[in-house]
XYZ file of C-alpha atoms in Angstrom:
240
model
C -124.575 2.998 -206.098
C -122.155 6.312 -206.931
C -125.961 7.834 -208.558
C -127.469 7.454 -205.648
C -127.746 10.881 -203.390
C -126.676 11.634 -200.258
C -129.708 10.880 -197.847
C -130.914 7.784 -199.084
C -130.721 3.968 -197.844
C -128.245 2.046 -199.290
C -128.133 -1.868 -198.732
C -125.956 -4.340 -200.013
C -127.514 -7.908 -199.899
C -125.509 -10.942 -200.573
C -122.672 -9.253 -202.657
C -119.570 -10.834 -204.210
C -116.729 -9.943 -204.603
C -115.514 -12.349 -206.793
C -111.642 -11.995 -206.368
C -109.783 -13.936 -203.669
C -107.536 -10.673 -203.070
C -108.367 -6.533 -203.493
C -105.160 -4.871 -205.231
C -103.900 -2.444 -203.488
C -104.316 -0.004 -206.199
C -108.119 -0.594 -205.638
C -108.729 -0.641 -201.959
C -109.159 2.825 -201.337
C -111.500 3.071 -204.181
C -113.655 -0.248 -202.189
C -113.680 1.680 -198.890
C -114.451 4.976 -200.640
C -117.693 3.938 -202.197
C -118.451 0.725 -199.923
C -118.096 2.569 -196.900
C -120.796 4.908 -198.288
C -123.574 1.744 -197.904
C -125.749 1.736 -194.916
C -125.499 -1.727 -194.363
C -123.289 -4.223 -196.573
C -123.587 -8.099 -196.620
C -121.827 -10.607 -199.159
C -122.651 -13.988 -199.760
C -119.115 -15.345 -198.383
C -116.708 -15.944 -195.912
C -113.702 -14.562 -198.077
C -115.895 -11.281 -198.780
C -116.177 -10.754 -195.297
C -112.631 -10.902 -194.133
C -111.463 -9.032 -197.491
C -113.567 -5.728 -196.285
C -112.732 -5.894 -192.891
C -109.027 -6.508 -193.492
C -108.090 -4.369 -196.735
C -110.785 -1.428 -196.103
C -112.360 -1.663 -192.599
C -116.033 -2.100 -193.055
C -118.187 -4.806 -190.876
C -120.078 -6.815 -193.235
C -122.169 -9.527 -192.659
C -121.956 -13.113 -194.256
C -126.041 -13.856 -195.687
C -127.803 -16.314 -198.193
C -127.757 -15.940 -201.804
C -131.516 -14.894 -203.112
C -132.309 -18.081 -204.295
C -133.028 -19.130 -200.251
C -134.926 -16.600 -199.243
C -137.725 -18.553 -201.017
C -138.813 -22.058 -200.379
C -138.440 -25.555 -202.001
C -142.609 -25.444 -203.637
C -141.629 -22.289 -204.903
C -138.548 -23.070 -207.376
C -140.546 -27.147 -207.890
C -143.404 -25.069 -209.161
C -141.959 -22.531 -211.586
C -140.086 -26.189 -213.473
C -142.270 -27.516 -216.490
C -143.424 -31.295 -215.828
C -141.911 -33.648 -218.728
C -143.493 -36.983 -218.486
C -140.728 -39.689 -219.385
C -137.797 -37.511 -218.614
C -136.565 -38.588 -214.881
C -133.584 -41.233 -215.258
C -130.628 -39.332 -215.893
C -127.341 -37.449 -214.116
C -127.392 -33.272 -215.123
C -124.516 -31.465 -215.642
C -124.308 -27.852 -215.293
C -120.755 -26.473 -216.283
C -119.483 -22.907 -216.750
C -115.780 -23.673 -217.104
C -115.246 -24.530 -220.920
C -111.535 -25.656 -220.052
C -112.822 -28.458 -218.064
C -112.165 -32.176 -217.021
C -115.204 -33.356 -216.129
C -115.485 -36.434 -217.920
C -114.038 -38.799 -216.492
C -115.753 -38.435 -212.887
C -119.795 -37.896 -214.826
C -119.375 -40.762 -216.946
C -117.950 -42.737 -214.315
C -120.734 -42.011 -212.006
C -123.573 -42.348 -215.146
C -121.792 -46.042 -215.643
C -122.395 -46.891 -211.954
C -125.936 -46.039 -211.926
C -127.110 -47.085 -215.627
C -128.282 -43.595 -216.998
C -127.894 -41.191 -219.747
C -126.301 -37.806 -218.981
C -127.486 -34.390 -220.537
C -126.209 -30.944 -219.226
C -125.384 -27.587 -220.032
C -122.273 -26.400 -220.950
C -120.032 -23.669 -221.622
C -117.898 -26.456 -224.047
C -119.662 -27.384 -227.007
C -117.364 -30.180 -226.999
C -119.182 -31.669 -224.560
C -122.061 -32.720 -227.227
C -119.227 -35.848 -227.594
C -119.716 -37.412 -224.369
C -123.202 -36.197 -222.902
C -126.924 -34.475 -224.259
C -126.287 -30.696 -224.264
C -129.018 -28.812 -223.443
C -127.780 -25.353 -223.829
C -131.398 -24.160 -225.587
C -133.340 -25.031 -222.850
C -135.523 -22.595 -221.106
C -135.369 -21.253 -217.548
C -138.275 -23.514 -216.858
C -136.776 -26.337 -218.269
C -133.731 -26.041 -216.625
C -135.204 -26.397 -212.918
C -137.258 -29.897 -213.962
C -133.685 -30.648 -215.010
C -132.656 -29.840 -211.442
C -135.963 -31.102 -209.658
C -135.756 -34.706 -211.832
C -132.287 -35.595 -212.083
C -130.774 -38.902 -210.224
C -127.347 -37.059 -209.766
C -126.290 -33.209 -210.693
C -122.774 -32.418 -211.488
C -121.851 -28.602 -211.623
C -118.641 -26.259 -211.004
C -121.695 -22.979 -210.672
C -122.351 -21.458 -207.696
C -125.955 -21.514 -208.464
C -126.152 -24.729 -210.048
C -124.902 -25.724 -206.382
C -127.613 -23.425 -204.571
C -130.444 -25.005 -206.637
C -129.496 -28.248 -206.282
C -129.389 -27.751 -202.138
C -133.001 -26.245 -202.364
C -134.017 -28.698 -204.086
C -132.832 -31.551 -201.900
C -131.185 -33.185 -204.811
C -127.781 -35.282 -204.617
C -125.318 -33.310 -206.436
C -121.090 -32.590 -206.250
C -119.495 -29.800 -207.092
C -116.460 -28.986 -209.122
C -114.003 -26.289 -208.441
C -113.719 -23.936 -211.507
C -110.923 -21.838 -210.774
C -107.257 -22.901 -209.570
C -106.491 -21.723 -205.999
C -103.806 -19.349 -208.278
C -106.049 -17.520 -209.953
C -106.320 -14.370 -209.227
C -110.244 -14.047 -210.661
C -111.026 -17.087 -208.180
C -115.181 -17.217 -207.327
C -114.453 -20.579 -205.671
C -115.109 -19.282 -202.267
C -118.787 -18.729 -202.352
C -119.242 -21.941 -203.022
C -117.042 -23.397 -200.139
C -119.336 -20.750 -197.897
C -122.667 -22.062 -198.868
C -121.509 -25.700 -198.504
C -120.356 -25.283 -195.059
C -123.231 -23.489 -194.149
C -124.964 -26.470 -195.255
C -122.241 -29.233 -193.393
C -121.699 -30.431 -196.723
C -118.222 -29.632 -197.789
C -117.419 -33.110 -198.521
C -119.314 -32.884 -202.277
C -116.545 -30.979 -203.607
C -114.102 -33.337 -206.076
C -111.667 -32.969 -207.945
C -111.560 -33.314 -211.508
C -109.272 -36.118 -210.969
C -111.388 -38.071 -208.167
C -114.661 -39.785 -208.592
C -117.981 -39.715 -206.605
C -118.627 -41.634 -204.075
C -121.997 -42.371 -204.780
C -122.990 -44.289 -201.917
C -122.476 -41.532 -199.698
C -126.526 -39.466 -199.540
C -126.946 -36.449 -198.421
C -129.020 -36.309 -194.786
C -131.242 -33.276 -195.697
C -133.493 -33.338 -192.774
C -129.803 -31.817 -191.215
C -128.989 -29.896 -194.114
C -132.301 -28.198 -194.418
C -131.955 -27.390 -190.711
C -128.616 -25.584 -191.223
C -129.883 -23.679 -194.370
C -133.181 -22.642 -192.723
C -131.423 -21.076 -189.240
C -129.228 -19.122 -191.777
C -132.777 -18.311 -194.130
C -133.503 -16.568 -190.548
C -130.146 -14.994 -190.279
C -130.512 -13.532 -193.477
C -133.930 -12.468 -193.349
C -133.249 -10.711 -190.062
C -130.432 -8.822 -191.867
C -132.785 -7.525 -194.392
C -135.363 -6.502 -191.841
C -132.974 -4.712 -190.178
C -131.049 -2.917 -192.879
C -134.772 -2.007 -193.946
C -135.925 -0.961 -191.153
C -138.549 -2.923 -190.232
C -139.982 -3.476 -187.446
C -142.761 -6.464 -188.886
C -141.803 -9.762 -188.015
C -143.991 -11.067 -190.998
């Protein structure tokens, strides 16, 4: 926000940073232009400790967006497709993947078809890409789907909000400099449910459901974390 003058609020909500490390080259430039925010959150754990240790600047750990809205409201923007309820979804932003095995190892266990979206179009091989599908269209496939499968940080956030049984791939190697895995590993803790991450090598364990009378627990006390956060770096004094 380098446009914005002097004198006016400046909130960060939910931020990422996106890089497991800030080069050094770079962290005076962070603190410069961060430090110049009147309030600064980021949506995980990593974030946090990378501003505090490399430039010095409290910031709080909050919810993506996509909670700060109920379930009804996401169910409700999806399109209703009658016939279209008994597969597994795949949501996949990695095009140097290994997926395969695990999905169709899972689809064979439970007798259903898999369609997905993918950034590897030679995925058509082994499942139903949907990559044309609407915004719309791809919540029902979120909302209907028996299992998801996804390596996205929002394909993960969805799924939660929806109360759907999903796992989670990690798309980046713990090498990788670029590495966005940690927002994932935030929101899944906040949400006690670590334990859906595999590995491309592992398999499912499908017997295992998710208990999301907890889980919804966990993610609504941090909805009310993050809301207050807002209120406050607002300003606001309403409590509605």
């Amino acid at each position: 926000l380098d446009f914005v003058p002097d004198g006016v609020k400046r909130i960060s909500y939910a931020a990422s940073i996106g890089f497991n490390y800030i080069p050094d080259e770079l962290k005076d430039t962070y603190k410069k232009y961060v430090s110049r925010l009147d309030s600064v959150s980021v949506r995980e754990d990593a974030g946090v400790k990378l501003l505090a240790e490399c430039c010095g600047i409290d910031a709080e750990n909050v919810l993506d967006p996509t909670f700060l809205v109920d379930r009804s409201t996401w169910e409700n923007l999806a399109t209703e497709t009658p016939g279209e309820e008994d597969f597994i979804f795949c949501y996949f932003l990695n095009s140097d993947h290994r997926y395969k095995s695990a999905v169709t190892a899972a689809a064979e266990q439970i007798g259903c078809r898999i369609v997905g979206v993918s950034a590897d179009g030679k995925d058509a091989g082994w499942l139903e890409l949907n990559n044309d599908i609407t915004p719309e269209e791809f919540l029902e496939r979120i909302k209907k789907a028996r299992v998801i499968f996804t390596d996205s940080f929002h394909g993960t956030a969805l799924s939660l909000i929806m109360n759907r049984e999903f796992y989670v791939f990690e798309r980046f190697e713990s090498s990788d400099p670029v590495n966005q895995n940690s927002r994932i590993y935030s929101v899944l803790k906040k949400a006690g449910l670590s334990d859906r991450i595999i590995s491309v090598n592992g398999n499912a364990d499908l017997s295992q459901k998710i208990d999301y009378n907890r889980t919804n627990r966990l993610i609504e006390a941090e909805r009310q974390k993050s809301a207050a956060f807002l209120k406050k770096a607002l300003g606001d004094s309403n409590d509605d």
